[in-house]
mmCIF file of C-alpha atoms in Angstrom:
data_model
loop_
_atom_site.group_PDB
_atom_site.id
_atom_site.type_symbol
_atom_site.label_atom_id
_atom_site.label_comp_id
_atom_site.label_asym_id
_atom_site.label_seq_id
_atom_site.Cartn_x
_atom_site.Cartn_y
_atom_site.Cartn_z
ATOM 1 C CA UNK T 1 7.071 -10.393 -12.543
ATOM 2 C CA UNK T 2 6.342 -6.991 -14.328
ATOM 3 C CA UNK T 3 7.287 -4.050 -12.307
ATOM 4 C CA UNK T 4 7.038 -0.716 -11.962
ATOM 5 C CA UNK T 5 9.148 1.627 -8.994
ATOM 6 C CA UNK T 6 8.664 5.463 -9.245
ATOM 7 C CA UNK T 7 11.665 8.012 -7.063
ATOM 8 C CA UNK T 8 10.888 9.759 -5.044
ATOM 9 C CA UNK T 9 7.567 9.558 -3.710
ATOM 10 C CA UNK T 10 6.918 13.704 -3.453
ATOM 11 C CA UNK T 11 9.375 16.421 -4.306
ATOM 12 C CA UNK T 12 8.985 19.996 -3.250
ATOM 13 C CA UNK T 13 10.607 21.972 -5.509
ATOM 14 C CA UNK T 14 11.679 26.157 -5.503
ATOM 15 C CA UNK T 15 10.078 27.613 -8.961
ATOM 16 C CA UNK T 16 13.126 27.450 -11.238
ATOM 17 C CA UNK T 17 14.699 24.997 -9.313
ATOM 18 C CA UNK T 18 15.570 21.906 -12.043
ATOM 19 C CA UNK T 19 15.673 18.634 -11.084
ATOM 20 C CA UNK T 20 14.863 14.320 -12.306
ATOM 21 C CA UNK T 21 12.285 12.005 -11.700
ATOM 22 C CA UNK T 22 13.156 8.474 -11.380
ATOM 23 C CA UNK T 23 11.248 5.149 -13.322
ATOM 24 C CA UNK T 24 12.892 2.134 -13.008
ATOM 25 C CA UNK T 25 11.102 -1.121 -14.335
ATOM 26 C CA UNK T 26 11.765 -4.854 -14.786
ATOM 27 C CA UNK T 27 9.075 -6.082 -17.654
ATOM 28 C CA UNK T 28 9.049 -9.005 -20.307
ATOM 29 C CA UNK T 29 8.629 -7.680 -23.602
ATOM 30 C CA UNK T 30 8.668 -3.958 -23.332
ATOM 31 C CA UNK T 31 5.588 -2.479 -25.511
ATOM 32 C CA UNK T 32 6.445 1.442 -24.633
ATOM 33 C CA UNK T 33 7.419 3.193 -21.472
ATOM 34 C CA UNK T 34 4.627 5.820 -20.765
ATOM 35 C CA UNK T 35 4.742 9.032 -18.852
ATOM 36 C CA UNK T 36 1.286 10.879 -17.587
ATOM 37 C CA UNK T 37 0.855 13.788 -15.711
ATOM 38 C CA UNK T 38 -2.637 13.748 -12.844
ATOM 39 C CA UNK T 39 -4.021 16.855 -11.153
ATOM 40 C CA UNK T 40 -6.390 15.901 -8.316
ATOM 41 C CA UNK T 41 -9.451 14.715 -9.175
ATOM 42 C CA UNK T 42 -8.926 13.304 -12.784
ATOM 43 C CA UNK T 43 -7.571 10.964 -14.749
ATOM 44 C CA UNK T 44 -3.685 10.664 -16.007
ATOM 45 C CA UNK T 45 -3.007 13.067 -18.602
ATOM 46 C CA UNK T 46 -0.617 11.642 -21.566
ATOM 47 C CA UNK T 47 2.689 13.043 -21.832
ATOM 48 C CA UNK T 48 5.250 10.812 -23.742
ATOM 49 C CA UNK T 49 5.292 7.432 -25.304
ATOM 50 C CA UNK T 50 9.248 6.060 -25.384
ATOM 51 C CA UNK T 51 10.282 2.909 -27.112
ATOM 52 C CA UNK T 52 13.673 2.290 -27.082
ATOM 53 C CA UNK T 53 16.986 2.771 -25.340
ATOM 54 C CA UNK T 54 18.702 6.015 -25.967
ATOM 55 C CA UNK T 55 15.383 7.555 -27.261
ATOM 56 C CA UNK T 56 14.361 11.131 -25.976
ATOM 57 C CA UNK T 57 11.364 13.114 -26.039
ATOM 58 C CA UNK T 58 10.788 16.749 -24.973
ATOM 59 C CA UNK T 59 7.656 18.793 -24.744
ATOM 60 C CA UNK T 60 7.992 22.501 -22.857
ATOM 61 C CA UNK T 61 9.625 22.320 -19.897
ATOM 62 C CA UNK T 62 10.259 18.637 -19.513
ATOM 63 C CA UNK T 63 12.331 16.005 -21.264
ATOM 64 C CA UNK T 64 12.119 12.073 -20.733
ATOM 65 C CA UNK T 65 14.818 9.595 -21.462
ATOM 66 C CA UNK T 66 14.864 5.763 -21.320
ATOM 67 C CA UNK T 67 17.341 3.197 -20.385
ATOM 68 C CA UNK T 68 17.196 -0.339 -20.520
ATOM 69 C CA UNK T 69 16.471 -0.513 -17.085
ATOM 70 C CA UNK T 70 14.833 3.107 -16.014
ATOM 71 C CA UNK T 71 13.462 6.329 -17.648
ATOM 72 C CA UNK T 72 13.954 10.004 -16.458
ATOM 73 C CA UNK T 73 11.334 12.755 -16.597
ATOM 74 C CA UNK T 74 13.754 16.056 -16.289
ATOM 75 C CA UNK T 75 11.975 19.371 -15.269
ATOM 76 C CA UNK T 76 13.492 22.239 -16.480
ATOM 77 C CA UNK T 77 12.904 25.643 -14.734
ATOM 78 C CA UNK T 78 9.596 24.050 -13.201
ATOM 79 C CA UNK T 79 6.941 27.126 -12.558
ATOM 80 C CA UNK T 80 3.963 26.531 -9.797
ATOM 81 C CA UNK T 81 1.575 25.086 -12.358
ATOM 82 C CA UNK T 82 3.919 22.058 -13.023
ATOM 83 C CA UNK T 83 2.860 20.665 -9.525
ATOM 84 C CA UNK T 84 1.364 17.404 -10.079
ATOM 85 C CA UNK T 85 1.566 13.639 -10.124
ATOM 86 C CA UNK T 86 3.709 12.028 -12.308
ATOM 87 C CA UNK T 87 2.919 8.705 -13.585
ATOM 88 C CA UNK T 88 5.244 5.818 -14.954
ATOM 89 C CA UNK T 89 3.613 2.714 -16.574
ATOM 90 C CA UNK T 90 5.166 0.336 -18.901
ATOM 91 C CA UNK T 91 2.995 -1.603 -21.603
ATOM 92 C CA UNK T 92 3.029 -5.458 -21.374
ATOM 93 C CA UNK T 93 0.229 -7.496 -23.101
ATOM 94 C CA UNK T 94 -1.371 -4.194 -23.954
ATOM 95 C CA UNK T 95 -2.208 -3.580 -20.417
ATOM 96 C CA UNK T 96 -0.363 -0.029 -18.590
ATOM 97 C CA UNK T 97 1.900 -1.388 -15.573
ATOM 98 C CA UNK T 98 1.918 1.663 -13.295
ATOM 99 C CA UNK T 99 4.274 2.941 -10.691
ATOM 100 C CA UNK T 100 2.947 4.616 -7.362
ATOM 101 C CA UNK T 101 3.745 8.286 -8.773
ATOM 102 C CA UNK T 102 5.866 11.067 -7.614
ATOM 103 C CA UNK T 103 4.387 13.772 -6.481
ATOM 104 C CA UNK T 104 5.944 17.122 -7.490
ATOM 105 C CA UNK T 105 5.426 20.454 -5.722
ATOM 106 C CA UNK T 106 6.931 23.792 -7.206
ATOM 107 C CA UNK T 107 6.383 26.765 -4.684
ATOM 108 C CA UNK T 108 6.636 29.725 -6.219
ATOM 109 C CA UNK N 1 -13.265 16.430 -30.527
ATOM 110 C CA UNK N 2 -14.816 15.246 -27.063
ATOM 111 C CA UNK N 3 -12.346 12.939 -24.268
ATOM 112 C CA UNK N 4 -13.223 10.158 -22.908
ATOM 113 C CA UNK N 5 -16.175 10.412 -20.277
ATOM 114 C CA UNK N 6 -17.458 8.539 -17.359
ATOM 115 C CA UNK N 7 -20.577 8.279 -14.975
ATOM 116 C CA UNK N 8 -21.082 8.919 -12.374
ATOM 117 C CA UNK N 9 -18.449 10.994 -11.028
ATOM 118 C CA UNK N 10 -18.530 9.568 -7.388
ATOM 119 C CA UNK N 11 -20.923 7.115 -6.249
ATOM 120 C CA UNK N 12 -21.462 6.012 -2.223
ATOM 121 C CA UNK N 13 -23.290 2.859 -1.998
ATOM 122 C CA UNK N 14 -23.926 0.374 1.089
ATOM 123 C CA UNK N 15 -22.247 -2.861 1.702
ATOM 124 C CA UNK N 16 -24.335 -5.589 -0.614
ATOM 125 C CA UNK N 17 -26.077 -2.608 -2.936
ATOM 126 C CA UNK N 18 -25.384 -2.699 -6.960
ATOM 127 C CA UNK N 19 -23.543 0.197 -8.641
ATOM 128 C CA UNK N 20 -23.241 0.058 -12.668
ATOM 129 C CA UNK N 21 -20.507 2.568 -14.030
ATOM 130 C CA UNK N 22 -20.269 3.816 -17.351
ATOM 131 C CA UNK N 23 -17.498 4.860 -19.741
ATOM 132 C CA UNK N 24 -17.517 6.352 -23.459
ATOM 133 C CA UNK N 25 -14.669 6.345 -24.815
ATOM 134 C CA UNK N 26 -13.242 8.434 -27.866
ATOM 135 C CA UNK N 27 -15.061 8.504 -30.977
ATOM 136 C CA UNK N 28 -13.358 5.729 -33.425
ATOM 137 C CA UNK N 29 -10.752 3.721 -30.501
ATOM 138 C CA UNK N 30 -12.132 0.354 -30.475
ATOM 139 C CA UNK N 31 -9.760 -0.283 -27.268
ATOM 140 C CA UNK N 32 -11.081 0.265 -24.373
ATOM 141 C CA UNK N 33 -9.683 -0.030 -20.582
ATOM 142 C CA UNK N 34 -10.821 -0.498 -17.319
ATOM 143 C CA UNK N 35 -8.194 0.148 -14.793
ATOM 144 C CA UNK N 36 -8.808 0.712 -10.915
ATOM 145 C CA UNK N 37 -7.004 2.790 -8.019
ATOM 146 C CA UNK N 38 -7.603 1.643 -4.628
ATOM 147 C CA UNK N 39 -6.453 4.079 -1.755
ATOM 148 C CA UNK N 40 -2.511 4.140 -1.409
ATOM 149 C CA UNK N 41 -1.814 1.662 -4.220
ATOM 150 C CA UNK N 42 -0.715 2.079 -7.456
ATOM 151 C CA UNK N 43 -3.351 2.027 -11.034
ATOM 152 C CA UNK N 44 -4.131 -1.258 -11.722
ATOM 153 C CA UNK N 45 -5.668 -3.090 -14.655
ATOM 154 C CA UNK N 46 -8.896 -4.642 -14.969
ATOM 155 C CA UNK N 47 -9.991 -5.586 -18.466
ATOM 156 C CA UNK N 48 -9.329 -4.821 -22.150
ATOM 157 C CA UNK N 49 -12.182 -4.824 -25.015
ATOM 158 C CA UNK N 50 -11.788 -4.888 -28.495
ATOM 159 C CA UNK N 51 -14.709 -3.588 -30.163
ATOM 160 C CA UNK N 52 -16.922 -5.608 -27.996
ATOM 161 C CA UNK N 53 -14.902 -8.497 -27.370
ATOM 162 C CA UNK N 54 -13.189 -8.921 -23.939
ATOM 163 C CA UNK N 55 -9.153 -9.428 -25.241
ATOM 164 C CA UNK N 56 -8.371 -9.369 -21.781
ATOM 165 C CA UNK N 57 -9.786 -9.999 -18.259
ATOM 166 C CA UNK N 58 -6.969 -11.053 -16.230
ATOM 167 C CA UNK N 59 -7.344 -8.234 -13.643
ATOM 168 C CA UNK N 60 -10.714 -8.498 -12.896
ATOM 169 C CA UNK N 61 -10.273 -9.399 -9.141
ATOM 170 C CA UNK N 62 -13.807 -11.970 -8.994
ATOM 171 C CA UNK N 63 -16.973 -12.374 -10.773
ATOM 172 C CA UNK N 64 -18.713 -9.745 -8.748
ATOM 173 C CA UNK N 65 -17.383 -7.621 -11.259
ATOM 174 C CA UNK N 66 -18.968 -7.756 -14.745
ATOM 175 C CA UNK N 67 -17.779 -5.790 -17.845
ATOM 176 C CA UNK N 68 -20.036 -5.412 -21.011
ATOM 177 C CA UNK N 69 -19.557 -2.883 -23.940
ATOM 178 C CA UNK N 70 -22.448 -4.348 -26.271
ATOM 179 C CA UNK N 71 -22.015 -2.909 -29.673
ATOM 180 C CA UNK N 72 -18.859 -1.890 -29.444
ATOM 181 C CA UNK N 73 -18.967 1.751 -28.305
ATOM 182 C CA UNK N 74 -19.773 2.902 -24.494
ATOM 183 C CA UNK N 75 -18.902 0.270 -22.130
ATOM 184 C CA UNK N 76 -20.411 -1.035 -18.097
ATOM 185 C CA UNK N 77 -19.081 -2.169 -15.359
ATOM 186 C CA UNK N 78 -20.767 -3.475 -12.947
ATOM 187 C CA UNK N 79 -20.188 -4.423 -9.140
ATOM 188 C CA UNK N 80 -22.869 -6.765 -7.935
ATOM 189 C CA UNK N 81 -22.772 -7.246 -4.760
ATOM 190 C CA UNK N 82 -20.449 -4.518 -3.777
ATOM 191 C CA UNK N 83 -17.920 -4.801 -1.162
ATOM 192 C CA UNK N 84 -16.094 -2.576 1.097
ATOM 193 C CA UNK N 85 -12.863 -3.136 -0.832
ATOM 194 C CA UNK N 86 -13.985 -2.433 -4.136
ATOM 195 C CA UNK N 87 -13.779 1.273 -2.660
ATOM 196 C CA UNK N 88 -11.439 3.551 -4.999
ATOM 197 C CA UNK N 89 -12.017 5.340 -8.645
ATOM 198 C CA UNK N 90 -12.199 3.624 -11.252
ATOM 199 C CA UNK N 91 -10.466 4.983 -14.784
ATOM 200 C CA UNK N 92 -11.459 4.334 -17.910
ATOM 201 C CA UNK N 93 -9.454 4.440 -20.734
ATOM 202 C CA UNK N 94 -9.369 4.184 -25.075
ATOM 203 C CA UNK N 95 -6.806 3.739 -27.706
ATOM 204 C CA UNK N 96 -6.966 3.954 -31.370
ATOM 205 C CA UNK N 97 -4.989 0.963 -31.937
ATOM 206 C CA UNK N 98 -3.779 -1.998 -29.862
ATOM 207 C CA UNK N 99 -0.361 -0.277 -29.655
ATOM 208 C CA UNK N 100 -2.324 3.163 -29.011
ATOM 209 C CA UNK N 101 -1.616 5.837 -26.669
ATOM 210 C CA UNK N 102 -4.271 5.125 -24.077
ATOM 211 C CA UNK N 103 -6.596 8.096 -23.533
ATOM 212 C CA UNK N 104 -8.099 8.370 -20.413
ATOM 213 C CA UNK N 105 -11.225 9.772 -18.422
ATOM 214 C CA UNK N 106 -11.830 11.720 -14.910
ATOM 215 C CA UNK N 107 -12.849 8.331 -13.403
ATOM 216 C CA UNK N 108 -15.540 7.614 -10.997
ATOM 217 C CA UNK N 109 -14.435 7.259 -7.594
ATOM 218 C CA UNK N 110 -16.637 4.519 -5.704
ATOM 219 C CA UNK N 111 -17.211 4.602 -1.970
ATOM 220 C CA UNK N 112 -18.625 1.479 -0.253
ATOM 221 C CA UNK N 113 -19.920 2.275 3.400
#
């Protein structure tokens, strides 16, 4: 069965303070690992689309990586407005297969 | 260019009343999602069009639900009669392509009383 486990579930984090979110996932066929970002009260926001093992992509202040087994969202120097959830969802049959989220806090 | 929208925003409804949401997607993606969030669990999917053609309705828990998107642009979805477990919000979403990033709206969360 497709699946999708997100670590942790929250994460309060000092501003600067770097640290990893965890995505591990068991699917058939991968179709693209996908990471989203959602503020309260809307919908996931799209942040990276990875395809392969080994492959990396980087935007600002975070970076994701993918195994063949789990993905990494690094946070780099997080600042307040970073807070958020962070979706995982892996693409099977063209459907998303989500994790729970982790939610991150950055106090400032 | 505009997102993806939905209506309403929230909607509370009794036990046994009809509620008809709406989504319109991106301008052009002929993909189109429905995916559901009930409290504490995890985004799940409901249904896929293409164009207007359902490509996939595996998720749609029973056929209280029905999903239409007649000519191929905005889409319904409609809860008839409504239950108090169909409570939650309710994301739409589009792609341009089947292998698309999927776009996706605020969502419409749905209360059931």
């Amino acid at each position: 069965e497709d699946q999708v486990t997100q670590s942790p579930e929250a994460l309060r984090l000092q501003e600067g303070e770097s640290s990893s979110l965890n995505c591990s996932y068991t699917v058939s066929g991968l179709r693209g690992l996908f990471w989203y970002r959602q503020d309260p009260g809307k919908g996931p926001e799209f942040l990276f689309t990875l395809y392969s093992a080994g492959e990396e992509k980087e935007k600002e202040r975070l970076k994701a990586t993918l195994t063949k087994k789990e993905s990494f969202l690094h946070i780099t120097a997080p600042k307040p407005e970073d807070s958020a959830t962070y979706l995982c969802a892996v693409r099977s049959n063209y459907q998303l297969i989500w994790g729970a989220g982790t939610k991150l806090i950055i106090k400032p | 260019e505009a997102g993806v929208t939905q209506f309403p925003s929230h909607s509370v409804i009794e036990k046994g009343q009809t509620v008809t949401l709406r989504c319109d997607p991106i301008s052009g993606h002929d993909n189109l999602y429905w995916y559901r969030r009930v409290m504490g669990k995890e985004i799940k999917f409901l249904l896929h069009f293409v164009k207007e053609s359902k490509q996939d309705e595996s998720g749609m828990p029973n056929n209280r639900f029905l999903a239409e998107r007649t000519g191929g642009t905005y889409s319904t979805l409609k809860v008839q009669p409504a239950e108090l477990e169909d409570s939650g919000v309710y994301f739409c979403a589009s792609s341009q392509g089947l292998d698309g990033v999927q776009f996706f709206g605020p969502g419409t969360r749905l209360t059931v009383l």
